[in-house]
């Protein structure tokens, strides 16, 4: 089962040539989750051949222009490509006002259902296979980080054990793999534990941007297989980062290390840095957390299943 992360933009505050505003998309078995939607989001989606009308849910971190100004265009374009499925948009309470105002002022033609869900900390979406969790960050406006957390999958099915326990091949094998007990050909009750191996841990993706550093963020991203974390400034501007309620790449690395993250991608870079100067962000982060990626626009990352 695939779980892919696409970085659609990595810039903070203003877009630059080749560096659009911060946004990321996660694709999980055909479901698409969009995180933030600044200027340039649609361009990256097009360049990556990702179908925006297939986006199921949008998660907005906070109400600053560099994270939401791409949303009205995305909503309008989805009507032009004949979207029919409902779109679910999650974010701070004022996001609902922003959507309504844009629909009215721009006289948007919307031919599909838009559902806005104001975010509170905790589980904000749950299915049989995963949850999406929100965490309150510390910024100049209400701001949330998000995690997609898969539920553990059943262990590997043992054909050998099933045959030895006289369970005939067919629907009963499927039920056992779904966690249901069945009767074998002798009328005996066979439980999933008798034919399944150890449960396989689900995967976790986390998205953190626009926040001052505080150590508790590590608890939220704990055990993430991949986390996109803001590393806006180099360490020499740590005081500026604190004043503006942002983070340095070193602070992002501390969160990844303390949170036992497997791999971290930096994002939301200050426009003061050229592409060459961005390398210093990674150099500083690597000293603390070597599994750091200097994320660039339109990079993609595959999160494999645990075998």
PDB file of C-alpha atoms in Angstrom:
ATOM      1  CA  UNK A   1       0.000   0.000   0.000  1.00  0.00           C
ATOM      2  CA  UNK A   2       1.617   3.232  -1.151  1.00  0.00           C
ATOM      3  CA  UNK A   3       2.183   6.313   0.997  1.00  0.00           C
ATOM      4  CA  UNK A   4       3.906   9.142  -0.860  1.00  0.00           C
ATOM      5  CA  UNK A   5       4.714  12.723   0.120  1.00  0.00           C
ATOM      6  CA  UNK A   6       5.125  15.461  -2.489  1.00  0.00           C
ATOM      7  CA  UNK A   7       6.651  18.804  -1.543  1.00  0.00           C
ATOM      8  CA  UNK A   8       4.754  21.375  -3.618  1.00  0.00           C
ATOM      9  CA  UNK A   9       6.481  24.453  -2.199  1.00  0.00           C
ATOM     10  CA  UNK A  10       9.157  25.219   0.369  1.00  0.00           C
ATOM     11  CA  UNK A  11       9.321  29.024   0.663  1.00  0.00           C
ATOM     12  CA  UNK A  12       8.068  31.076   3.576  1.00  0.00           C
ATOM     13  CA  UNK A  13       6.563  34.575   3.404  1.00  0.00           C
ATOM     14  CA  UNK A  14       6.946  35.113  -0.361  1.00  0.00           C
ATOM     15  CA  UNK A  15       7.328  32.927  -3.456  1.00  0.00           C
ATOM     16  CA  UNK A  16      10.604  32.958  -5.377  1.00  0.00           C
ATOM     17  CA  UNK A  17      11.522  31.699  -8.853  1.00  0.00           C
ATOM     18  CA  UNK A  18      11.678  27.938  -8.466  1.00  0.00           C
ATOM     19  CA  UNK A  19      10.534  28.108  -4.836  1.00  0.00           C
ATOM     20  CA  UNK A  20       6.788  28.359  -4.310  1.00  0.00           C
ATOM     21  CA  UNK A  21       5.069  28.915  -0.982  1.00  0.00           C
ATOM     22  CA  UNK A  22       4.947  26.058   1.489  1.00  0.00           C
ATOM     23  CA  UNK A  23       2.566  23.245   0.624  1.00  0.00           C
ATOM     24  CA  UNK A  24       2.684  19.454   0.617  1.00  0.00           C
ATOM     25  CA  UNK A  25       0.512  16.666  -0.712  1.00  0.00           C
ATOM     26  CA  UNK A  26       0.222  13.118   0.616  1.00  0.00           C
ATOM     27  CA  UNK A  27      -1.080  10.305  -1.591  1.00  0.00           C
ATOM     28  CA  UNK A  28      -2.277   7.169   0.136  1.00  0.00           C
ATOM     29  CA  UNK A  29      -3.808   4.495  -2.073  1.00  0.00           C
ATOM     30  CA  UNK A  30      -5.653   6.972  -4.255  1.00  0.00           C
ATOM     31  CA  UNK A  31      -6.598   9.358  -1.449  1.00  0.00           C
ATOM     32  CA  UNK A  32      -4.994  12.807  -1.671  1.00  0.00           C
ATOM     33  CA  UNK A  33      -4.400  15.048   1.357  1.00  0.00           C
ATOM     34  CA  UNK A  34      -3.240  18.637   0.800  1.00  0.00           C
ATOM     35  CA  UNK A  35      -1.397  20.513   3.562  1.00  0.00           C
ATOM     36  CA  UNK A  36      -1.498  24.307   3.130  1.00  0.00           C
ATOM     37  CA  UNK A  37      -2.130  26.002  -0.187  1.00  0.00           C
ATOM     38  CA  UNK A  38      -0.002  29.035  -0.925  1.00  0.00           C
ATOM     39  CA  UNK A  39       0.759  30.679  -4.266  1.00  0.00           C
ATOM     40  CA  UNK A  40       2.175  28.195  -6.757  1.00  0.00           C
ATOM     41  CA  UNK A  41       0.437  25.116  -5.366  1.00  0.00           C
ATOM     42  CA  UNK A  42      -1.541  24.562  -8.571  1.00  0.00           C
ATOM     43  CA  UNK A  43       1.607  24.931 -10.692  1.00  0.00           C
ATOM     44  CA  UNK A  44       3.445  22.220  -8.750  1.00  0.00           C
ATOM     45  CA  UNK A  45       0.402  19.951  -8.891  1.00  0.00           C
ATOM     46  CA  UNK A  46       0.348  20.367 -12.664  1.00  0.00           C
ATOM     47  CA  UNK A  47       4.092  19.804 -13.039  1.00  0.00           C
ATOM     48  CA  UNK A  48       3.852  16.610 -10.979  1.00  0.00           C
ATOM     49  CA  UNK A  49       0.755  15.458 -12.892  1.00  0.00           C
ATOM     50  CA  UNK A  50      -1.240  15.247  -9.663  1.00  0.00           C
ATOM     51  CA  UNK A  51      -4.988  15.550 -10.164  1.00  0.00           C
ATOM     52  CA  UNK A  52      -6.286  18.286  -7.886  1.00  0.00           C
ATOM     53  CA  UNK A  53      -9.896  17.250  -8.457  1.00  0.00           C
ATOM     54  CA  UNK A  54      -8.960  14.013  -6.689  1.00  0.00           C
ATOM     55  CA  UNK A  55      -7.927  15.824  -3.489  1.00  0.00           C
ATOM     56  CA  UNK A  56     -10.111  14.511  -0.667  1.00  0.00           C
ATOM     57  CA  UNK A  57      -9.089  16.767   2.208  1.00  0.00           C
ATOM     58  CA  UNK A  58      -7.255  20.047   2.707  1.00  0.00           C
ATOM     59  CA  UNK A  59      -5.523  20.887   6.003  1.00  0.00           C
ATOM     60  CA  UNK A  60      -4.582  24.541   6.557  1.00  0.00           C
ATOM     61  CA  UNK A  61      -2.114  25.299   9.331  1.00  0.00           C
ATOM     62  CA  UNK A  62      -3.046  28.951   9.963  1.00  0.00           C
ATOM     63  CA  UNK A  63      -4.448  32.136   8.478  1.00  0.00           C
ATOM     64  CA  UNK A  64      -1.393  33.838   7.049  1.00  0.00           C
ATOM     65  CA  UNK A  65      -1.444  34.718   3.357  1.00  0.00           C
ATOM     66  CA  UNK A  66       1.519  32.541   2.398  1.00  0.00           C
ATOM     67  CA  UNK A  67      -0.450  29.457   3.442  1.00  0.00           C
ATOM     68  CA  UNK A  68      -3.924  30.154   2.031  1.00  0.00           C
ATOM     69  CA  UNK A  69      -3.738  32.442  -1.008  1.00  0.00           C
ATOM     70  CA  UNK A  70      -3.679  29.507  -3.411  1.00  0.00           C
ATOM     71  CA  UNK A  71      -6.912  28.060  -2.039  1.00  0.00           C
ATOM     72  CA  UNK A  72      -9.511  30.205  -3.905  1.00  0.00           C
ATOM     73  CA  UNK A  73      -7.992  29.313  -7.270  1.00  0.00           C
ATOM     74  CA  UNK A  74      -7.917  25.644  -6.369  1.00  0.00           C
ATOM     75  CA  UNK A  75     -11.599  25.728  -5.389  1.00  0.00           C
ATOM     76  CA  UNK A  76     -12.600  27.472  -8.627  1.00  0.00           C
ATOM     77  CA  UNK A  77     -10.506  25.225 -10.856  1.00  0.00           C
ATOM     78  CA  UNK A  78     -11.994  22.101  -9.281  1.00  0.00           C
ATOM     79  CA  UNK A  79     -15.369  23.158 -10.696  1.00  0.00           C
ATOM     80  CA  UNK A  80     -13.871  23.594 -14.166  1.00  0.00           C
ATOM     81  CA  UNK A  81     -12.561  20.026 -14.157  1.00  0.00           C
ATOM     82  CA  UNK A  82     -15.982  18.651 -13.180  1.00  0.00           C
ATOM     83  CA  UNK A  83     -15.278  17.594  -9.635  1.00  0.00           C
ATOM     84  CA  UNK A  84     -18.186  15.652  -8.148  1.00  0.00           C
ATOM     85  CA  UNK A  85     -16.889  14.356  -4.804  1.00  0.00           C
ATOM     86  CA  UNK A  86     -17.241  16.510  -1.662  1.00  0.00           C
ATOM     87  CA  UNK A  87     -14.150  18.401  -0.512  1.00  0.00           C
ATOM     88  CA  UNK A  88     -13.352  18.545   3.198  1.00  0.00           C
ATOM     89  CA  UNK A  89     -11.329  21.530   4.416  1.00  0.00           C
ATOM     90  CA  UNK A  90      -9.857  21.619   7.929  1.00  0.00           C
ATOM     91  CA  UNK A  91      -8.285  24.617   9.626  1.00  0.00           C
ATOM     92  CA  UNK A  92      -8.644  27.444  12.150  1.00  0.00           C
ATOM     93  CA  UNK A  93     -12.119  28.931  12.583  1.00  0.00           C
ATOM     94  CA  UNK A  94     -11.392  32.030  10.475  1.00  0.00           C
ATOM     95  CA  UNK A  95     -10.657  29.819   7.475  1.00  0.00           C
ATOM     96  CA  UNK A  96     -14.392  29.268   7.104  1.00  0.00           C
ATOM     97  CA  UNK A  97     -14.927  33.036   6.877  1.00  0.00           C
ATOM     98  CA  UNK A  98     -12.138  33.292   4.308  1.00  0.00           C
ATOM     99  CA  UNK A  99     -13.707  30.618   2.105  1.00  0.00           C
ATOM    100  CA  UNK A 100     -17.182  32.149   2.336  1.00  0.00           C
ATOM    101  CA  UNK A 101     -15.901  35.664   1.584  1.00  0.00           C
ATOM    102  CA  UNK A 102     -13.949  34.530  -1.459  1.00  0.00           C
ATOM    103  CA  UNK A 103     -16.891  32.569  -2.796  1.00  0.00           C
ATOM    104  CA  UNK A 104     -19.082  35.656  -2.486  1.00  0.00           C
ATOM    105  CA  UNK A 105     -16.669  38.362  -3.664  1.00  0.00           C
ATOM    106  CA  UNK A 106     -15.312  36.331  -6.581  1.00  0.00           C
ATOM    107  CA  UNK A 107     -18.777  35.031  -7.425  1.00  0.00           C
ATOM    108  CA  UNK A 108     -17.374  31.523  -7.562  1.00  0.00           C
ATOM    109  CA  UNK A 109     -19.164  28.855  -9.523  1.00  0.00           C
ATOM    110  CA  UNK A 110     -18.883  25.768  -7.329  1.00  0.00           C
ATOM    111  CA  UNK A 111     -20.606  22.604  -8.538  1.00  0.00           C
ATOM    112  CA  UNK A 112     -19.520  20.312  -5.725  1.00  0.00           C
ATOM    113  CA  UNK A 113     -19.955  20.183  -1.953  1.00  0.00           C
ATOM    114  CA  UNK A 114     -17.454  22.005   0.273  1.00  0.00           C
ATOM    115  CA  UNK A 115     -17.407  21.025   3.928  1.00  0.00           C
ATOM    116  CA  UNK A 116     -15.416  23.174   6.343  1.00  0.00           C
ATOM    117  CA  UNK A 117     -14.421  21.656   9.685  1.00  0.00           C
ATOM    118  CA  UNK A 118     -12.911  24.026  12.293  1.00  0.00           C
ATOM    119  CA  UNK A 119      -9.935  22.354  13.942  1.00  0.00           C
ATOM    120  CA  UNK A 120      -9.438  21.644  17.599  1.00  0.00           C
ATOM    121  CA  UNK A 121      -6.453  19.812  19.027  1.00  0.00           C
ATOM    122  CA  UNK A 122      -6.762  16.021  18.884  1.00  0.00           C
ATOM    123  CA  UNK A 123      -8.147  13.522  16.375  1.00  0.00           C
ATOM    124  CA  UNK A 124      -9.940  15.440  13.611  1.00  0.00           C
ATOM    125  CA  UNK A 125     -10.502  12.615  11.117  1.00  0.00           C
ATOM    126  CA  UNK A 126     -10.722   8.871  11.620  1.00  0.00           C
ATOM    127  CA  UNK A 127     -11.339   5.938   9.291  1.00  0.00           C
ATOM    128  CA  UNK A 128     -10.884   2.200   9.726  1.00  0.00           C
ATOM    129  CA  UNK A 129      -7.319   2.528   8.453  1.00  0.00           C
ATOM    130  CA  UNK A 130      -5.922   5.821   9.790  1.00  0.00           C
ATOM    131  CA  UNK A 131      -6.421   8.951  11.850  1.00  0.00           C
ATOM    132  CA  UNK A 132      -5.462  12.563  11.197  1.00  0.00           C
ATOM    133  CA  UNK A 133      -4.404  14.401  14.349  1.00  0.00           C
ATOM    134  CA  UNK A 134      -4.012  18.138  14.977  1.00  0.00           C
ATOM    135  CA  UNK A 135      -1.642  19.795  17.437  1.00  0.00           C
ATOM    136  CA  UNK A 136      -1.667  23.410  18.589  1.00  0.00           C
ATOM    137  CA  UNK A 137       1.564  25.211  17.737  1.00  0.00           C
ATOM    138  CA  UNK A 138       2.875  28.565  18.993  1.00  0.00           C
ATOM    139  CA  UNK A 139       2.683  31.274  16.360  1.00  0.00           C
ATOM    140  CA  UNK A 140       1.367  34.820  16.000  1.00  0.00           C
ATOM    141  CA  UNK A 141      -2.028  33.386  14.979  1.00  0.00           C
ATOM    142  CA  UNK A 142      -3.766  30.121  15.871  1.00  0.00           C
ATOM    143  CA  UNK A 143      -1.704  27.477  14.094  1.00  0.00           C
ATOM    144  CA  UNK A 144      -1.854  23.695  13.910  1.00  0.00           C
ATOM    145  CA  UNK A 145       0.512  20.901  12.986  1.00  0.00           C
ATOM    146  CA  UNK A 146      -0.907  17.699  11.536  1.00  0.00           C
ATOM    147  CA  UNK A 147      -0.094  13.990  11.505  1.00  0.00           C
ATOM    148  CA  UNK A 148      -1.498  11.135   9.441  1.00  0.00           C
ATOM    149  CA  UNK A 149      -1.214   7.998  11.565  1.00  0.00           C
ATOM    150  CA  UNK A 150      -2.022   4.612  10.087  1.00  0.00           C
ATOM    151  CA  UNK A 151      -3.499   1.975  12.348  1.00  0.00           C
ATOM    152  CA  UNK A 152      -1.503  -1.222  12.758  1.00  0.00           C
ATOM    153  CA  UNK A 153      -2.069  -3.778  10.020  1.00  0.00           C
ATOM    154  CA  UNK A 154      -2.702  -7.494  10.678  1.00  0.00           C
ATOM    155  CA  UNK A 155       0.355  -9.712  10.572  1.00  0.00           C
ATOM    156  CA  UNK A 156       1.246 -11.873   7.593  1.00  0.00           C
ATOM    157  CA  UNK A 157      -1.237 -14.665   6.878  1.00  0.00           C
ATOM    158  CA  UNK A 158       0.214 -18.168   7.202  1.00  0.00           C
ATOM    159  CA  UNK A 159      -1.199 -20.441   4.512  1.00  0.00           C
ATOM    160  CA  UNK A 160       0.647 -23.341   6.103  1.00  0.00           C
ATOM    161  CA  UNK A 161      -1.024 -22.795   9.487  1.00  0.00           C
ATOM    162  CA  UNK A 162      -4.462 -22.357   7.927  1.00  0.00           C
ATOM    163  CA  UNK A 163      -4.176 -25.671   6.069  1.00  0.00           C
ATOM    164  CA  UNK A 164      -2.813 -27.458   9.131  1.00  0.00           C
ATOM    165  CA  UNK A 165      -5.828 -26.177  11.113  1.00  0.00           C
ATOM    166  CA  UNK A 166      -8.231 -27.521   8.450  1.00  0.00           C
ATOM    167  CA  UNK A 167      -9.466 -24.121   7.299  1.00  0.00           C
ATOM    168  CA  UNK A 168     -10.455 -24.482   3.673  1.00  0.00           C
ATOM    169  CA  UNK A 169      -9.180 -21.891   1.215  1.00  0.00           C
ATOM    170  CA  UNK A 170     -11.796 -19.277   0.287  1.00  0.00           C
ATOM    171  CA  UNK A 171     -13.860 -16.662   2.133  1.00  0.00           C
ATOM    172  CA  UNK A 172     -12.780 -17.971   5.550  1.00  0.00           C
ATOM    173  CA  UNK A 173      -9.166 -17.089   4.810  1.00  0.00           C
ATOM    174  CA  UNK A 174     -10.265 -13.562   4.027  1.00  0.00           C
ATOM    175  CA  UNK A 175     -12.217 -13.288   7.275  1.00  0.00           C
ATOM    176  CA  UNK A 176      -9.220 -14.453   9.288  1.00  0.00           C
ATOM    177  CA  UNK A 177      -7.051 -11.822   7.606  1.00  0.00           C
ATOM    178  CA  UNK A 178      -9.623  -9.192   8.607  1.00  0.00           C
ATOM    179  CA  UNK A 179      -9.431 -10.284  12.234  1.00  0.00           C
ATOM    180  CA  UNK A 180     -12.550 -12.468  12.348  1.00  0.00           C
ATOM    181  CA  UNK A 181     -12.726 -15.968  13.836  1.00  0.00           C
ATOM    182  CA  UNK A 182     -14.096 -18.838  11.693  1.00  0.00           C
ATOM    183  CA  UNK A 183     -15.040 -22.507  12.019  1.00  0.00           C
ATOM    184  CA  UNK A 184     -12.828 -25.053  10.285  1.00  0.00           C
ATOM    185  CA  UNK A 185     -14.037 -28.167   8.465  1.00  0.00           C
ATOM    186  CA  UNK A 186     -14.167 -30.020  11.788  1.00  0.00           C
ATOM    187  CA  UNK A 187     -16.427 -27.433  13.430  1.00  0.00           C
ATOM    188  CA  UNK A 188     -13.603 -26.029  15.573  1.00  0.00           C
ATOM    189  CA  UNK A 189     -13.249 -22.301  16.179  1.00  0.00           C
ATOM    190  CA  UNK A 190     -10.092 -20.866  14.658  1.00  0.00           C
ATOM    191  CA  UNK A 191      -8.951 -17.402  15.748  1.00  0.00           C
ATOM    192  CA  UNK A 192      -6.894 -14.913  13.706  1.00  0.00           C
ATOM    193  CA  UNK A 193      -4.040 -15.224  16.195  1.00  0.00           C
ATOM    194  CA  UNK A 194      -3.565 -18.846  15.106  1.00  0.00           C
ATOM    195  CA  UNK A 195      -2.836 -17.955  11.478  1.00  0.00           C
ATOM    196  CA  UNK A 196      -1.507 -14.387  11.559  1.00  0.00           C
ATOM    197  CA  UNK A 197       1.976 -13.207  12.414  1.00  0.00           C
ATOM    198  CA  UNK A 198       2.855 -10.221  14.555  1.00  0.00           C
ATOM    199  CA  UNK A 199       0.846  -7.067  13.766  1.00  0.00           C
ATOM    200  CA  UNK A 200       2.679  -4.691  11.410  1.00  0.00           C
ATOM    201  CA  UNK A 201       3.081  -1.140  12.615  1.00  0.00           C
ATOM    202  CA  UNK A 202       1.288   1.538  10.616  1.00  0.00           C
ATOM    203  CA  UNK A 203       3.145   4.494   9.124  1.00  0.00           C
ATOM    204  CA  UNK A 204       3.145   8.098  10.293  1.00  0.00           C
ATOM    205  CA  UNK A 205       3.642  11.393   8.473  1.00  0.00           C
ATOM    206  CA  UNK A 206       3.853  14.750  10.277  1.00  0.00           C
ATOM    207  CA  UNK A 207       3.658  18.332   9.011  1.00  0.00           C
ATOM    208  CA  UNK A 208       4.944  21.184  11.183  1.00  0.00           C
ATOM    209  CA  UNK A 209       5.327  24.797  10.102  1.00  0.00           C
ATOM    210  CA  UNK A 210       5.176  28.348  11.490  1.00  0.00           C
ATOM    211  CA  UNK A 211       5.889  27.915  15.161  1.00  0.00           C
ATOM    212  CA  UNK A 212       8.440  28.933  17.734  1.00  0.00           C
ATOM    213  CA  UNK A 213      10.478  26.093  19.142  1.00  0.00           C
ATOM    214  CA  UNK A 214       9.143  24.266  22.167  1.00  0.00           C
ATOM    215  CA  UNK A 215      10.215  20.719  23.110  1.00  0.00           C
ATOM    216  CA  UNK A 216       6.697  19.264  23.318  1.00  0.00           C
ATOM    217  CA  UNK A 217       6.450  19.288  19.510  1.00  0.00           C
ATOM    218  CA  UNK A 218       8.673  16.188  19.641  1.00  0.00           C
ATOM    219  CA  UNK A 219       5.902  14.312  21.459  1.00  0.00           C
ATOM    220  CA  UNK A 220       3.456  15.076  18.641  1.00  0.00           C
ATOM    221  CA  UNK A 221       5.771  13.958  15.820  1.00  0.00           C
ATOM    222  CA  UNK A 222       7.061  10.993  17.844  1.00  0.00           C
ATOM    223  CA  UNK A 223       7.909   7.932  15.736  1.00  0.00           C
ATOM    224  CA  UNK A 224       7.059   9.659  12.449  1.00  0.00           C
ATOM    225  CA  UNK A 225       8.458   7.782   9.477  1.00  0.00           C
ATOM    226  CA  UNK A 226       8.766  11.116   7.696  1.00  0.00           C
ATOM    227  CA  UNK A 227       8.202  14.633   8.991  1.00  0.00           C
ATOM    228  CA  UNK A 228       8.236  17.959   7.164  1.00  0.00           C
ATOM    229  CA  UNK A 229       9.353  20.530   9.731  1.00  0.00           C
ATOM    230  CA  UNK A 230       9.964  24.238   9.394  1.00  0.00           C
ATOM    231  CA  UNK A 231      13.620  25.250   9.407  1.00  0.00           C
ATOM    232  CA  UNK A 232      13.252  28.869   8.377  1.00  0.00           C
ATOM    233  CA  UNK A 233      16.520  30.362   9.644  1.00  0.00           C
ATOM    234  CA  UNK A 234      20.135  29.526  10.300  1.00  0.00           C
ATOM    235  CA  UNK A 235      21.306  29.323  13.911  1.00  0.00           C
ATOM    236  CA  UNK A 236      22.789  32.834  13.913  1.00  0.00           C
ATOM    237  CA  UNK A 237      19.248  34.213  13.620  1.00  0.00           C
ATOM    238  CA  UNK A 238      17.790  32.208  16.499  1.00  0.00           C
ATOM    239  CA  UNK A 239      16.751  35.368  18.364  1.00  0.00           C
ATOM    240  CA  UNK A 240      14.964  36.679  15.271  1.00  0.00           C
ATOM    241  CA  UNK A 241      13.260  33.314  14.896  1.00  0.00           C
ATOM    242  CA  UNK A 242      12.079  33.479  18.498  1.00  0.00           C
ATOM    243  CA  UNK A 243      10.753  37.033  18.065  1.00  0.00           C
ATOM    244  CA  UNK A 244       8.893  36.125  14.875  1.00  0.00           C
ATOM    245  CA  UNK A 245       7.732  32.784  16.305  1.00  0.00           C
ATOM    246  CA  UNK A 246       9.558  30.643  13.773  1.00  0.00           C
ATOM    247  CA  UNK A 247      12.333  28.045  14.032  1.00  0.00           C
ATOM    248  CA  UNK A 248      15.898  27.491  12.927  1.00  0.00           C
ATOM    249  CA  UNK A 249      16.939  24.318  11.142  1.00  0.00           C
ATOM    250  CA  UNK A 250      18.861  23.285  14.267  1.00  0.00           C
ATOM    251  CA  UNK A 251      15.681  23.524  16.321  1.00  0.00           C
ATOM    252  CA  UNK A 252      13.818  21.462  13.737  1.00  0.00           C
ATOM    253  CA  UNK A 253      16.577  18.864  14.023  1.00  0.00           C
ATOM    254  CA  UNK A 254      16.236  18.802  17.809  1.00  0.00           C
ATOM    255  CA  UNK A 255      12.532  18.044  17.421  1.00  0.00           C
ATOM    256  CA  UNK A 256      13.242  15.243  14.947  1.00  0.00           C
ATOM    257  CA  UNK A 257      15.926  13.732  17.175  1.00  0.00           C
ATOM    258  CA  UNK A 258      13.918  13.955  20.392  1.00  0.00           C
ATOM    259  CA  UNK A 259      10.828  12.641  18.585  1.00  0.00           C
ATOM    260  CA  UNK A 260      12.610   9.555  17.243  1.00  0.00           C
ATOM    261  CA  UNK A 261      11.684  10.586  13.689  1.00  0.00           C
ATOM    262  CA  UNK A 262      13.131   8.342  10.984  1.00  0.00           C
ATOM    263  CA  UNK A 263      13.642  11.032   8.350  1.00  0.00           C
ATOM    264  CA  UNK A 264      13.014  14.793   8.323  1.00  0.00           C
ATOM    265  CA  UNK A 265      12.562  17.212   5.459  1.00  0.00           C
ATOM    266  CA  UNK A 266      13.186  20.900   6.126  1.00  0.00           C
ATOM    267  CA  UNK A 267      10.684  23.401   4.702  1.00  0.00           C
ATOM    268  CA  UNK A 268       9.408  27.013   4.900  1.00  0.00           C
ATOM    269  CA  UNK A 269      12.741  28.663   4.149  1.00  0.00           C
ATOM    270  CA  UNK A 270      13.282  32.375   4.591  1.00  0.00           C
ATOM    271  CA  UNK A 271      13.413  34.167   1.207  1.00  0.00           C
ATOM    272  CA  UNK A 272      16.598  35.900   2.413  1.00  0.00           C
ATOM    273  CA  UNK A 273      18.524  32.737   1.492  1.00  0.00           C
ATOM    274  CA  UNK A 274      19.592  31.895  -2.044  1.00  0.00           C
ATOM    275  CA  UNK A 275      19.473  28.269  -3.135  1.00  0.00           C
ATOM    276  CA  UNK A 276      23.196  28.063  -2.448  1.00  0.00           C
ATOM    277  CA  UNK A 277      22.847  29.600   1.019  1.00  0.00           C
ATOM    278  CA  UNK A 278      20.134  27.092   1.945  1.00  0.00           C
ATOM    279  CA  UNK A 279      22.854  24.459   2.199  1.00  0.00           C
ATOM    280  CA  UNK A 280      23.880  25.998   5.515  1.00  0.00           C
ATOM    281  CA  UNK A 281      20.463  25.077   6.966  1.00  0.00           C
ATOM    282  CA  UNK A 282      21.152  21.419   6.246  1.00  0.00           C
ATOM    283  CA  UNK A 283      24.738  21.593   7.518  1.00  0.00           C
ATOM    284  CA  UNK A 284      23.506  22.895  10.866  1.00  0.00           C
ATOM    285  CA  UNK A 285      20.633  20.406  11.079  1.00  0.00           C
ATOM    286  CA  UNK A 286      22.860  17.442  10.155  1.00  0.00           C
ATOM    287  CA  UNK A 287      25.023  18.050  13.224  1.00  0.00           C
ATOM    288  CA  UNK A 288      22.010  17.186  15.386  1.00  0.00           C
ATOM    289  CA  UNK A 289      19.930  14.946  13.130  1.00  0.00           C
ATOM    290  CA  UNK A 290      21.860  13.372  10.237  1.00  0.00           C
ATOM    291  CA  UNK A 291      18.741  12.021   8.487  1.00  0.00           C
ATOM    292  CA  UNK A 292      17.824  15.513   7.306  1.00  0.00           C
ATOM    293  CA  UNK A 293      16.771  16.362   3.755  1.00  0.00           C
ATOM    294  CA  UNK A 294      17.026  19.858   2.324  1.00  0.00           C
ATOM    295  CA  UNK A 295      13.608  19.621   0.728  1.00  0.00           C
ATOM    296  CA  UNK A 296      13.134  21.319  -2.615  1.00  0.00           C
ATOM    297  CA  UNK A 297       9.984  22.064  -4.592  1.00  0.00           C
ATOM    298  CA  UNK A 298       8.465  19.019  -6.265  1.00  0.00           C
ATOM    299  CA  UNK A 299      10.605  16.482  -4.448  1.00  0.00           C
ATOM    300  CA  UNK A 300       8.740  13.287  -3.578  1.00  0.00           C
ATOM    301  CA  UNK A 301       9.274  10.761  -0.820  1.00  0.00           C
ATOM    302  CA  UNK A 302       7.996   7.208  -0.501  1.00  0.00           C
ATOM    303  CA  UNK A 303       7.210   5.880   2.979  1.00  0.00           C
ATOM    304  CA  UNK A 304       7.483   2.077   2.787  1.00  0.00           C
ATOM    305  CA  UNK A 305       5.434  -0.365   4.800  1.00  0.00           C
ATOM    306  CA  UNK A 306       7.055  -2.178   7.683  1.00  0.00           C
ATOM    307  CA  UNK A 307       7.618  -5.755   6.589  1.00  0.00           C
TER     308      UNK A 307
END
